[in-house]
Coordinates of N, CA, C and O in Angstrom, one line a residue:
X1 N 253.5 3.4 174.1 CA 253.5 2.5 173.0 C 252.3 2.9 172.1 O 251.2 3.2 172.6
X2 N 252.5 2.8 170.8 CA 251.5 3.2 169.8 C 250.5 2.1 169.7 O 250.8 0.9 169.7
X3 N 249.2 2.5 169.6 CA 248.2 1.5 169.3 C 247.8 1.6 167.9 O 248.2 2.6 167.2
X4 N 247.2 0.6 167.4 CA 246.7 0.6 166.0 C 247.9 0.6 165.0 O 247.9 1.4 164.1
X5 N 249.0 -0.1 165.3 CA 250.1 -0.1 164.4 C 249.7 -1.0 163.2 O 249.5 -2.2 163.3
X6 N 249.6 -0.4 162.0 CA 249.2 -1.1 160.8 C 250.0 -0.5 159.7 O 250.1 0.7 159.5
X7 N 250.6 -1.4 158.9 CA 251.3 -1.0 157.7 C 250.4 -1.1 156.5 O 249.8 -2.2 156.3
X8 N 250.3 -0.1 155.7 CA 249.5 -0.2 154.5 C 250.4 0.1 153.3 O 251.2 1.0 153.3
X9 N 250.2 -0.7 152.3 CA 250.9 -0.5 151.0 C 250.4 0.7 150.3 O 249.2 1.0 150.4
X10 N 251.2 1.4 149.6 CA 250.7 2.5 148.9 C 249.9 1.9 147.7 O 250.1 0.8 147.3
X11 N 248.9 2.7 147.2 CA 248.0 2.1 146.2 C 248.7 1.5 145.0 O 248.3 0.5 144.5
X12 N 249.7 2.2 144.5 CA 250.4 1.7 143.3 C 251.1 0.4 143.5 O 251.0 -0.5 142.7
X13 N 251.7 0.2 144.7 CA 252.4 -1.0 145.0 C 251.3 -2.1 145.3 O 251.5 -3.3 144.9
X14 N 250.2 -1.8 145.9 CA 249.2 -2.8 146.2 C 248.6 -3.3 144.9 O 248.4 -4.5 144.7
X15 N 248.4 -2.4 143.9 CA 247.8 -2.8 142.6 C 248.8 -3.7 141.9 O 248.4 -4.8 141.3
X16 N 250.1 -3.4 141.9 CA 251.1 -4.2 141.3 C 251.2 -5.6 142.0 O 251.3 -6.6 141.3
X17 N 251.1 -5.6 143.3 CA 251.1 -6.8 144.0 C 250.0 -7.7 143.6 O 250.1 -8.9 143.4
X18 N 248.8 -7.2 143.4 CA 247.6 -8.0 143.0 C 247.8 -8.6 141.6 O 247.5 -9.7 141.4
X19 N 248.5 -7.9 140.7 CA 248.7 -8.4 139.4 C 249.8 -9.5 139.4 O 249.7 -10.5 138.8
X20 N 250.8 -9.3 140.3 CA 251.9 -10.3 140.5 C 251.2 -11.6 141.1 O 251.5 -12.7 140.6
X21 N 250.4 -11.4 142.0 CA 249.7 -12.5 142.7 C 248.8 -13.3 141.7 O 248.8 -14.5 141.7
X22 N 248.1 -12.5 140.8 CA 247.4 -13.2 139.7 C 248.2 -14.0 138.8 O 247.9 -15.2 138.5
X23 N 249.4 -13.4 138.4 CA 250.3 -14.2 137.5 C 250.8 -15.4 138.2 O 250.9 -16.5 137.7
X24 N 251.1 -15.3 139.5 CA 251.6 -16.5 140.3 C 250.6 -17.6 140.3 O 250.9 -18.8 140.1
X25 N 249.3 -17.2 140.5 CA 248.3 -18.2 140.5 C 248.2 -18.9 139.1 O 248.0 -20.1 139.0
X26 N 248.2 -18.1 138.1 CA 248.0 -18.6 136.7 C 249.2 -19.5 136.3 O 249.0 -20.6 135.8
X27 N 250.4 -19.0 136.5 CA 251.6 -19.7 136.0 C 251.9 -20.9 137.0 O 252.3 -22.0 136.6
X28 N 251.8 -20.6 138.3 CA 252.3 -21.6 139.3 C 251.2 -22.5 139.8 O 251.5 -23.5 140.4
X29 N 249.9 -22.3 139.4 CA 248.9 -23.1 140.0 C 247.8 -23.5 138.9 O 246.9 -24.2 139.2
X30 N 247.9 -22.9 137.7 CA 247.0 -23.3 136.7 C 245.7 -22.6 136.7 O 244.7 -23.1 136.2
X31 N 245.6 -21.4 137.4 CA 244.3 -20.7 137.4 C 244.3 -19.9 138.7 O 245.2 -19.8 139.4
X32 N 243.1 -19.4 139.0 CA 242.9 -18.7 140.2 C 241.4 -18.4 140.4 O 240.6 -18.6 139.5
X33 N 241.1 -17.8 141.6 CA 239.7 -17.6 141.9 C 239.2 -16.3 141.3 O 240.0 -15.4 140.9
X34 N 237.9 -16.1 141.3 CA 237.3 -14.9 140.7 C 237.6 -13.7 141.6 O 237.7 -12.6 141.1
X35 N 237.9 -14.0 142.9 CA 238.2 -12.9 143.8 C 239.5 -12.1 143.3 O 239.5 -10.9 143.5
X36 N 240.4 -12.7 142.7 CA 241.6 -12.0 142.2 C 241.2 -10.9 141.2 O 241.7 -9.8 141.2
X37 N 240.2 -11.2 140.3 CA 239.7 -10.2 139.4 C 238.8 -9.2 140.1 O 238.9 -8.0 139.8
X38 N 238.0 -9.7 141.0 CA 237.1 -8.7 141.7 C 238.0 -7.7 142.5 O 237.7 -6.5 142.5
X39 N 239.1 -8.2 143.1 CA 239.9 -7.3 143.9 C 240.5 -6.2 143.0 O 240.6 -5.0 143.4
X40 N 240.9 -6.5 141.8 CA 241.4 -5.5 140.9 C 240.3 -4.5 140.5 O 240.6 -3.3 140.5
X41 N 239.1 -5.0 140.3 CA 238.0 -4.1 139.9 C 237.7 -3.1 141.0 O 237.6 -1.9 140.8
X42 N 237.6 -3.7 142.3 CA 237.3 -2.8 143.4 C 238.4 -1.8 143.7 O 238.2 -0.6 143.9
X43 N 239.7 -2.2 143.5 CA 240.8 -1.3 143.7 C 240.8 -0.2 142.7 O 241.0 1.0 143.0
X44 N 240.5 -0.5 141.5 CA 240.4 0.5 140.4 C 239.3 1.5 140.7 O 239.4 2.6 140.2
X45 N 238.2 1.1 141.3 CA 237.1 1.9 141.5 C 237.1 2.7 142.8 O 236.5 3.7 142.9
X46 N 237.9 2.3 143.8 CA 237.8 2.9 145.1 C 239.1 3.7 145.5 O 239.0 4.5 146.4
X47 N 240.2 3.4 144.8 CA 241.4 4.0 145.2 C 241.9 5.0 144.2 O 241.9 4.7 143.0
X48 N 242.3 6.2 144.7 CA 242.8 7.2 143.8 C 244.3 7.0 143.7 O 245.0 7.2 144.6
X49 N 244.8 6.6 142.5 CA 246.2 6.4 142.3 C 246.8 7.8 142.2 O 246.6 8.5 141.2
X50 N 247.6 8.2 143.2 CA 248.2 9.5 143.2 C 249.3 9.7 142.1 O 249.5 10.8 141.6
X51 N 249.9 8.6 141.8 CA 251.0 8.7 140.8 C 250.9 7.6 139.8 O 251.4 6.5 139.9
X52 N 250.2 7.9 138.7 CA 250.0 6.9 137.6 C 251.3 6.5 137.0 O 251.5 5.4 136.5
X53 N 252.3 7.5 136.9 CA 253.6 7.1 136.3 C 254.3 6.1 137.1 O 254.9 5.2 136.6
X54 N 254.2 6.2 138.5 CA 254.8 5.3 139.4 C 254.2 3.9 139.2 O 254.9 2.9 139.1
X55 N 252.8 3.8 139.1 CA 252.1 2.6 138.9 C 252.6 2.0 137.6 O 252.9 0.8 137.5
X56 N 252.6 2.7 136.5 CA 253.0 2.2 135.2 C 254.5 1.7 135.2 O 254.8 0.7 134.6
X57 N 255.3 2.4 136.0 CA 256.7 2.0 136.1 C 256.8 0.6 136.9 O 257.5 -0.3 136.4
X58 N 256.1 0.5 138.0 CA 256.0 -0.8 138.7 C 255.6 -1.9 137.8 O 256.2 -3.0 137.8
X59 N 254.5 -1.7 137.1 CA 253.9 -2.7 136.2 C 254.9 -3.1 135.1 O 255.1 -4.3 134.9
X60 N 255.5 -2.1 134.5 CA 256.5 -2.4 133.5 C 257.7 -3.1 134.0 O 258.2 -4.0 133.3
X61 N 258.2 -2.7 135.1 CA 259.4 -3.3 135.7 C 259.2 -4.8 136.0 O 260.1 -5.6 135.9
X62 N 258.0 -5.1 136.4 CA 257.6 -6.5 136.8 C 257.2 -7.3 135.6 O 256.8 -8.4 135.7
X63 N 257.2 -6.7 134.4 CA 256.8 -7.3 133.1 C 255.3 -7.8 133.2 O 255.0 -8.9 132.9
X64 N 254.5 -6.9 133.7 CA 253.1 -7.2 133.9 C 252.1 -6.4 133.0 O 250.9 -6.5 133.1
X65 N 252.7 -5.7 132.0 CA 251.9 -4.9 131.1 C 250.8 -5.7 130.4 O 249.6 -5.3 130.5
X66 N 251.1 -6.8 129.8 CA 250.1 -7.6 129.1 C 249.0 -8.2 130.1 O 247.8 -8.0 129.8
X67 N 249.5 -8.8 131.2 CA 248.5 -9.3 132.1 C 247.6 -8.3 132.7 O 246.4 -8.5 132.9
X68 N 248.1 -7.1 133.0 CA 247.3 -6.0 133.5 C 246.2 -5.6 132.5 O 245.1 -5.5 132.8
X69 N 246.6 -5.5 131.2 CA 245.7 -5.2 130.2 C 244.5 -6.3 130.1 O 243.4 -5.9 130.1
X70 N 244.9 -7.5 130.1 CA 243.9 -8.6 130.0 C 243.0 -8.6 131.3 O 241.8 -8.8 131.2
X71 N 243.6 -8.5 132.5 CA 242.9 -8.5 133.7 C 241.9 -7.3 133.8 O 240.7 -7.5 134.2
X72 N 242.3 -6.2 133.4 CA 241.5 -5.0 133.4 C 240.3 -5.2 132.4 O 239.2 -4.8 132.7
X73 N 240.6 -5.7 131.2 CA 239.6 -5.9 130.2 C 238.6 -6.9 130.8 O 237.4 -6.8 130.5
X74 N 239.0 -7.9 131.5 CA 238.1 -8.9 132.1 C 237.2 -8.3 133.2 O 236.1 -8.6 133.3
X75 N 237.8 -7.3 134.0 CA 236.9 -6.7 135.0 C 235.8 -5.9 134.2 O 234.7 -5.9 134.7
X76 N 236.2 -5.2 133.1 CA 235.2 -4.5 132.4 C 234.1 -5.4 131.8 O 232.9 -5.1 131.8
X77 N 234.5 -6.6 131.4 CA 233.6 -7.5 130.8 C 232.6 -8.0 131.9 O 231.4 -8.1 131.7
X78 N 233.2 -8.4 133.0 CA 232.3 -9.0 134.1 C 231.5 -8.0 134.8 O 230.3 -8.3 135.2
X79 N 232.0 -6.9 135.2 CA 231.4 -6.0 136.1 C 230.8 -4.7 135.4 O 230.1 -4.0 136.1
X80 N 231.1 -4.5 134.2 CA 230.6 -3.3 133.5 C 230.0 -3.6 132.1 O 229.8 -2.7 131.4
X81 N 229.8 -4.9 131.9 CA 229.1 -5.3 130.6 C 229.8 -4.8 129.4 O 229.1 -4.4 128.4
X82 N 231.1 -4.7 129.3 CA 231.8 -4.3 128.1 C 232.4 -5.6 127.5 O 233.3 -6.1 128.0
X83 N 231.8 -6.0 126.4 CA 232.2 -7.3 125.8 C 233.5 -7.1 125.1 O 234.0 -6.0 124.7
X84 N 234.2 -8.3 125.0 CA 235.5 -8.3 124.3 C 235.6 -9.6 123.5 O 235.0 -10.6 123.8
X85 N 236.4 -9.5 122.5 CA 236.7 -10.7 121.7 C 238.2 -11.0 121.7 O 238.6 -11.9 121.0
X86 N 238.9 -10.3 122.5 CA 240.4 -10.6 122.7 C 240.6 -12.0 123.2 O 240.1 -12.4 124.2
X87 N 241.4 -12.8 122.4 CA 241.6 -14.2 122.7 C 242.3 -14.3 124.1 O 242.0 -15.3 124.8
X88 N 243.2 -13.4 124.4 CA 243.9 -13.5 125.7 C 243.0 -13.2 126.9 O 243.1 -13.9 127.9
X89 N 242.1 -12.3 126.7 CA 241.1 -12.0 127.8 C 240.2 -13.2 128.0 O 239.9 -13.7 129.1
X90 N 239.8 -13.8 126.9 CA 238.9 -15.0 126.9 C 239.6 -16.2 127.5 O 239.0 -17.0 128.3
X91 N 240.9 -16.3 127.2 CA 241.7 -17.4 127.8 C 241.9 -17.2 129.3 O 241.8 -18.2 130.1
X92 N 242.1 -16.0 129.8 CA 242.2 -15.7 131.2 C 240.9 -16.0 131.9 O 240.9 -16.7 132.9
X93 N 239.8 -15.6 131.3 CA 238.5 -16.0 131.8 C 238.3 -17.5 131.9 O 237.8 -18.0 132.9
X94 N 238.7 -18.2 130.9 CA 238.5 -19.7 130.9 C 239.4 -20.3 132.0 O 238.9 -21.2 132.7
X95 N 240.6 -19.8 132.2 CA 241.5 -20.3 133.2 C 240.9 -20.1 134.6 O 241.0 -21.0 135.5
X96 N 240.3 -19.0 134.8 CA 239.7 -18.7 136.1 C 238.4 -19.5 136.3 O 238.2 -20.0 137.4
X97 N 237.5 -19.6 135.3 CA 236.3 -20.3 135.5 C 236.6 -21.8 135.6 O 235.7 -22.5 136.2
X98 N 237.6 -22.3 135.1 CA 237.9 -23.8 135.1 C 238.8 -24.1 136.3 O 239.4 -25.2 136.4
X99 N 238.9 -23.3 137.3 CA 239.8 -23.6 138.5 C 239.0 -23.2 139.7 O 238.0 -22.6 139.7
X100 N 239.6 -23.7 140.8 CA 239.0 -23.3 142.1 C 239.8 -22.1 142.6 O 240.5 -21.4 141.9
X101 N 239.7 -21.8 143.9 CA 240.3 -20.6 144.5 C 241.8 -20.5 144.2 O 242.3 -19.4 143.9
X102 N 242.5 -21.6 144.3 CA 243.9 -21.6 144.1 C 244.4 -22.1 142.8 O 245.6 -22.1 142.5
X103 N 243.6 -22.6 141.9 CA 244.0 -23.0 140.6 C 243.5 -24.4 140.3 O 242.6 -24.9 141.0
X104 N 244.0 -25.0 139.3 CA 243.6 -26.3 138.8 C 244.8 -27.1 138.4 O 245.6 -26.7 137.5
X105 N 245.0 -28.2 139.1 CA 246.3 -29.0 138.9 C 246.4 -29.5 137.5 O 247.5 -29.5 136.9
X106 N 245.3 -30.0 136.9 CA 245.3 -30.5 135.5 C 245.7 -29.4 134.5 O 246.6 -29.6 133.7
X107 N 245.2 -28.2 134.7 CA 245.6 -27.0 133.8 C 247.0 -26.7 134.1 O 247.7 -26.3 133.1
X108 N 247.4 -26.7 135.3 CA 248.8 -26.4 135.6 C 249.8 -27.3 134.9 O 250.7 -26.9 134.3
X109 N 249.4 -28.6 134.9 CA 250.2 -29.6 134.2 C 250.2 -29.3 132.7 O 251.3 -29.4 132.0
X110 N 249.1 -29.0 132.2 CA 249.0 -28.7 130.8 C 249.8 -27.5 130.4 O 250.4 -27.4 129.3
X111 N 249.8 -26.5 131.3 CA 250.6 -25.3 131.0 C 252.1 -25.6 131.0 O 252.9 -25.1 130.2
X112 N 252.5 -26.5 131.9 CA 253.9 -26.9 131.9 C 254.3 -27.6 130.6 O 255.3 -27.3 130.0
X113 N 253.4 -28.5 130.2 CA 253.7 -29.3 129.0 C 253.7 -28.3 127.8 O 254.6 -28.4 126.9
X114 N 252.8 -27.4 127.8 CA 252.7 -26.5 126.6 C 254.0 -25.6 126.6 O 254.5 -25.4 125.5
X115 N 254.4 -25.1 127.8 CA 255.6 -24.2 127.8 C 256.9 -25.0 127.4 O 257.7 -24.6 126.7
X116 N 257.0 -26.2 128.0 CA 258.2 -27.0 127.8 C 258.3 -27.4 126.3 O 259.4 -27.5 125.8
X117 N 257.2 -27.7 125.7 CA 257.2 -28.1 124.3 C 256.9 -27.1 123.3 O 256.7 -27.3 122.1
X118 N 256.7 -25.8 123.7 CA 256.3 -24.7 122.9 C 255.1 -25.1 122.1 O 254.9 -24.7 120.9
X119 N 254.2 -25.8 122.7 CA 252.9 -26.1 122.0 C 253.1 -27.2 121.0 O 252.2 -27.5 120.2
X120 N 254.3 -27.8 120.9 CA 254.5 -28.8 119.9 C 254.3 -30.2 120.4 O 254.4 -30.5 121.6
X121 N 253.9 -31.1 119.6 CA 253.7 -32.5 120.0 C 254.7 -33.5 119.4 O 254.5 -34.6 119.2
X122 N 255.9 -33.0 119.2 CA 257.0 -33.8 118.7 C 257.6 -34.7 119.8 O 258.3 -35.6 119.6
X123 N 257.3 -34.3 121.1 CA 257.9 -35.0 122.2 C 256.9 -36.1 122.6 O 255.7 -35.9 122.6
X124 N 257.4 -37.3 123.0 CA 256.6 -38.4 123.3 C 255.9 -38.2 124.6 O 256.3 -37.4 125.5
X125 N 254.8 -39.0 124.8 CA 254.0 -38.9 126.1 C 254.9 -39.3 127.3 O 254.8 -38.8 128.3
X126 N 255.7 -40.4 127.1 CA 256.6 -40.8 128.1 C 257.6 -39.8 128.5 O 257.8 -39.5 129.7
X127 N 258.1 -39.1 127.6 CA 259.1 -38.0 127.8 C 258.4 -36.9 128.6 O 259.0 -36.4 129.6
X128 N 257.2 -36.6 128.2 CA 256.5 -35.5 129.0 C 256.2 -36.0 130.4 O 256.3 -35.2 131.3
X129 N 255.8 -37.2 130.6 CA 255.5 -37.7 131.9 C 256.8 -37.6 132.8 O 256.7 -37.2 134.0
X130 N 257.9 -38.0 132.2 CA 259.2 -38.0 133.0 C 259.5 -36.5 133.3 O 260.0 -36.3 134.4
X131 N 259.3 -35.6 132.4 CA 259.6 -34.2 132.6 C 258.9 -33.7 133.8 O 259.4 -32.9 134.6
X132 N 257.6 -34.1 133.9 CA 256.7 -33.6 135.0 C 257.1 -34.3 136.3 O 257.0 -33.6 137.3
X133 N 257.4 -35.5 136.3 CA 257.8 -36.2 137.5 C 259.2 -35.9 138.0 O 259.5 -36.0 139.2
X134 N 260.0 -35.5 137.1 CA 261.4 -35.2 137.4 C 261.8 -33.8 136.9 O 262.5 -33.6 135.9
X135 N 261.3 -32.7 137.6 CA 261.6 -31.4 137.1 C 263.0 -31.0 137.2 O 263.8 -31.7 137.8
X136 N 263.3 -29.8 136.7 CA 264.7 -29.3 136.7 C 265.2 -29.0 138.1 O 264.4 -28.9 139.0
X137 N 266.5 -28.8 138.2 CA 267.1 -28.5 139.5 C 266.5 -27.2 140.1 O 266.2 -27.2 141.3
X138 N 266.3 -26.2 139.3 CA 265.8 -25.0 139.7 C 264.4 -25.1 140.4 O 264.1 -24.6 141.4
X139 N 263.6 -25.9 139.7 CA 262.2 -26.1 140.2 C 262.3 -26.9 141.5 O 261.6 -26.6 142.5
X140 N 263.1 -27.9 141.5 CA 263.3 -28.8 142.7 C 263.9 -28.0 143.9 O 263.5 -28.3 145.1
X141 N 264.7 -27.1 143.7 CA 265.3 -26.3 144.7 C 264.3 -25.5 145.5 O 264.4 -25.2 146.7
X142 N 263.2 -25.1 144.8 CA 262.1 -24.4 145.5 C 261.4 -25.3 146.5 O 260.9 -24.8 147.5
X143 N 261.3 -26.6 146.2 CA 260.7 -27.5 147.1 C 261.6 -28.1 148.2 O 261.2 -28.4 149.3
X144 N 262.8 -28.4 147.8 CA 263.8 -29.0 148.7 C 265.0 -28.1 148.8 O 265.9 -28.1 148.0
X145 N 265.1 -27.4 150.0 CA 266.1 -26.5 150.3 C 267.5 -27.1 150.2 O 268.5 -26.5 149.9
X146 N 267.6 -28.4 150.6 CA 268.9 -29.1 150.7 C 269.6 -29.1 149.3 O 270.8 -29.1 149.2
X147 N 268.8 -29.0 148.2 CA 269.4 -29.0 146.9 C 270.2 -27.7 146.5 O 271.0 -27.7 145.7
X148 N 269.9 -26.7 147.3 CA 270.7 -25.4 147.1 C 272.1 -25.6 147.5 O 273.0 -25.1 146.9
X149 N 272.3 -26.4 148.6 CA 273.7 -26.7 149.0 C 274.3 -27.9 148.4 O 275.5 -27.9 148.2
X150 N 273.4 -28.9 148.1 CA 273.9 -30.1 147.6 C 273.1 -30.5 146.3 O 272.3 -31.5 146.4
X151 N 273.4 -29.9 145.2 CA 272.7 -30.2 144.0 C 272.9 -31.6 143.5 O 272.0 -32.2 142.7
X152 N 273.9 -32.3 144.0 CA 274.2 -33.7 143.6 C 273.1 -34.6 144.0 O 272.9 -35.7 143.5
X153 N 272.2 -34.2 145.0 CA 271.2 -35.0 145.5 C 269.9 -34.9 144.7 O 268.9 -35.5 145.0
X154 N 270.0 -34.3 143.5 CA 268.8 -34.1 142.7 C 268.1 -35.4 142.4 O 266.9 -35.6 142.5
X155 N 268.8 -36.5 141.9 CA 268.1 -37.7 141.6 C 267.4 -38.3 142.8 O 266.3 -38.9 142.6
X156 N 268.0 -38.2 144.0 CA 267.3 -38.7 145.2 C 266.0 -37.9 145.5 O 265.1 -38.5 146.0
X157 N 266.1 -36.6 145.2 CA 264.9 -35.8 145.5 C 263.8 -36.1 144.5 O 262.6 -36.0 144.9
X158 N 264.1 -36.6 143.3 CA 263.1 -37.0 142.4 C 262.3 -38.3 143.0 O 261.1 -38.4 142.9
X159 N 263.1 -39.2 143.5 CA 262.6 -40.4 144.1 C 261.7 -40.0 145.3 O 260.5 -40.5 145.4
X160 N 262.2 -39.1 146.1 CA 261.4 -38.7 147.3 C 260.1 -38.0 146.8 O 259.0 -38.2 147.4
X161 N 260.2 -37.2 145.7 CA 259.0 -36.5 145.2 C 258.0 -37.5 144.7 O 256.8 -37.3 145.0
X162 N 258.4 -38.6 144.1 CA 257.4 -39.6 143.6 C 256.7 -40.2 144.8 O 255.5 -40.4 144.8
X163 N 257.5 -40.5 145.9 CA 256.8 -41.1 147.1 C 256.0 -40.1 147.8 O 255.0 -40.5 148.4
X164 N 256.3 -38.8 147.8 CA 255.5 -37.8 148.4 C 254.3 -37.4 147.7 O 253.3 -36.9 148.2
X165 N 254.3 -37.6 146.4 CA 253.2 -37.1 145.5 C 251.9 -37.9 145.9 O 251.9 -39.1 146.2
X166 N 250.9 -37.1 145.9 CA 249.6 -37.7 146.1 C 249.1 -38.4 144.9 O 249.5 -38.1 143.8
X167 N 248.4 -39.5 145.1 CA 247.9 -40.3 144.0 C 247.2 -39.4 143.0 O 247.3 -39.6 141.8
X168 N 246.4 -38.4 143.5 CA 245.6 -37.6 142.6 C 246.5 -36.8 141.6 O 246.2 -36.6 140.5
X169 N 247.7 -36.3 142.2 CA 248.6 -35.6 141.3 C 249.2 -36.5 140.2 O 249.3 -36.0 139.1
X170 N 249.6 -37.6 140.6 CA 250.2 -38.5 139.6 C 249.1 -38.9 138.5 O 249.4 -38.9 137.3
X171 N 247.9 -39.1 139.0 CA 246.8 -39.4 138.0 C 246.5 -38.1 137.1 O 246.3 -38.3 135.9
X172 N 246.5 -36.9 137.7 CA 246.3 -35.7 136.9 C 247.4 -35.5 135.9 O 247.2 -35.1 134.7
X173 N 248.7 -35.8 136.3 CA 249.8 -35.8 135.3 C 249.6 -36.7 134.2 O 249.7 -36.4 133.0
X174 N 249.3 -38.0 134.5 CA 249.1 -39.0 133.5 C 247.9 -38.6 132.6 O 248.0 -38.7 131.3
X175 N 246.8 -38.1 133.1 CA 245.6 -37.8 132.3 C 246.0 -36.6 131.4 O 245.6 -36.5 130.3
X176 N 246.7 -35.6 132.0 CA 247.0 -34.4 131.2 C 247.9 -34.8 130.0 O 247.8 -34.3 128.9
X177 N 248.9 -35.6 130.3 CA 249.8 -36.0 129.2 C 249.0 -36.8 128.1 O 249.3 -36.5 126.9
X178 N 248.1 -37.6 128.5 CA 247.3 -38.3 127.5 C 246.2 -37.5 126.8 O 245.9 -37.8 125.7
X179 N 245.7 -36.5 127.5 CA 244.5 -35.8 126.9 C 244.8 -34.4 126.3 O 243.9 -33.8 125.7
X180 N 246.0 -33.9 126.5 CA 246.2 -32.5 126.0 C 246.2 -32.5 124.5 O 246.9 -33.3 123.8
X181 N 245.3 -31.7 123.9 CA 245.3 -31.6 122.5 C 246.1 -30.5 121.9 O 246.5 -29.6 122.6
X182 N 246.5 -30.6 120.7 CA 247.4 -29.7 120.0 C 247.0 -28.2 120.1 O 247.7 -27.3 120.5
X183 N 245.7 -27.9 119.8 CA 245.2 -26.6 119.9 C 245.2 -26.0 121.2 O 245.7 -24.8 121.4
X184 N 244.8 -26.7 122.2 CA 244.9 -26.3 123.6 C 246.3 -26.0 124.1 O 246.6 -25.0 124.7
X185 N 247.2 -26.9 123.7 CA 248.6 -26.7 124.1 C 249.2 -25.4 123.4 O 249.9 -24.7 124.1
X186 N 248.9 -25.2 122.2 CA 249.4 -24.0 121.5 C 248.8 -22.7 122.1 O 249.5 -21.7 122.3
X187 N 247.5 -22.8 122.4 CA 246.8 -21.6 123.1 C 247.5 -21.3 124.4 O 247.8 -20.2 124.8
X188 N 247.7 -22.4 125.2 CA 248.3 -22.2 126.6 C 249.7 -21.7 126.5 O 250.1 -20.8 127.2
X189 N 250.5 -22.2 125.5 CA 251.9 -21.8 125.3 C 251.9 -20.3 124.9 O 252.7 -19.5 125.5
X190 N 251.0 -19.9 124.0 CA 251.0 -18.5 123.6 C 250.6 -17.6 124.7 O 251.2 -16.6 124.9
X191 N 249.5 -18.0 125.5 CA 249.1 -17.2 126.6 C 250.1 -17.0 127.6 O 250.4 -15.9 128.1
X192 N 250.8 -18.1 128.0 CA 251.9 -18.1 129.0 C 253.0 -17.1 128.5 O 253.5 -16.3 129.3
X193 N 253.3 -17.1 127.2 CA 254.3 -16.2 126.7 C 253.9 -14.8 126.8 O 254.7 -13.9 127.2
X194 N 252.6 -14.5 126.6 CA 252.1 -13.1 126.7 C 252.2 -12.6 128.1 O 252.5 -11.5 128.4
X195 N 251.8 -13.5 129.1 CA 251.7 -13.0 130.5 C 253.0 -13.0 131.2 O 253.2 -12.4 132.3
X196 N 254.0 -13.7 130.6 CA 255.3 -13.7 131.3 C 256.3 -12.7 130.8 O 257.4 -12.5 131.3
X197 N 255.9 -12.0 129.7 CA 256.8 -11.0 129.1 C 256.1 -9.6 129.0 O 255.0 -9.5 129.0

């Protein structure tokens, strides 16, 4: 029997994974820890990418070109003192500094509102609150497997979700709906658009 069985990702795939992971934290959790950016910087400095074309292909296929550019620019700013005035790099920095290791629930709620309304404030606060408390079937299927087989149960899962929600989450949703300003919503909507495409 072999000892030391360890699977290692090739450098190109590992780098792509780190960018995907960063996007997941930003879009799915409203931010991420500094370690995500530090990992990218360390990987760029310590690993020799044997196949840059393969790396670029992975990044492009996963639609990560923009986020990679912003994340790399942020590593240069933080660890190599190369200043930047790029609004998207500064937004990424702000999202990371304003969150803990896994993100920031208030920012996550604001991102959802910004994306749902395209940064517009024509939708009422009550409508936004309901959208957040009663997400789409697709979103709910990620949380409740039974909805994949029985989508008719969606309204019941919304009720269950309300009872399962922690008081802090409901409070964060209400505060975000009440406090999101137009400029912040438009900036978040624009940033989400850039990193998702």
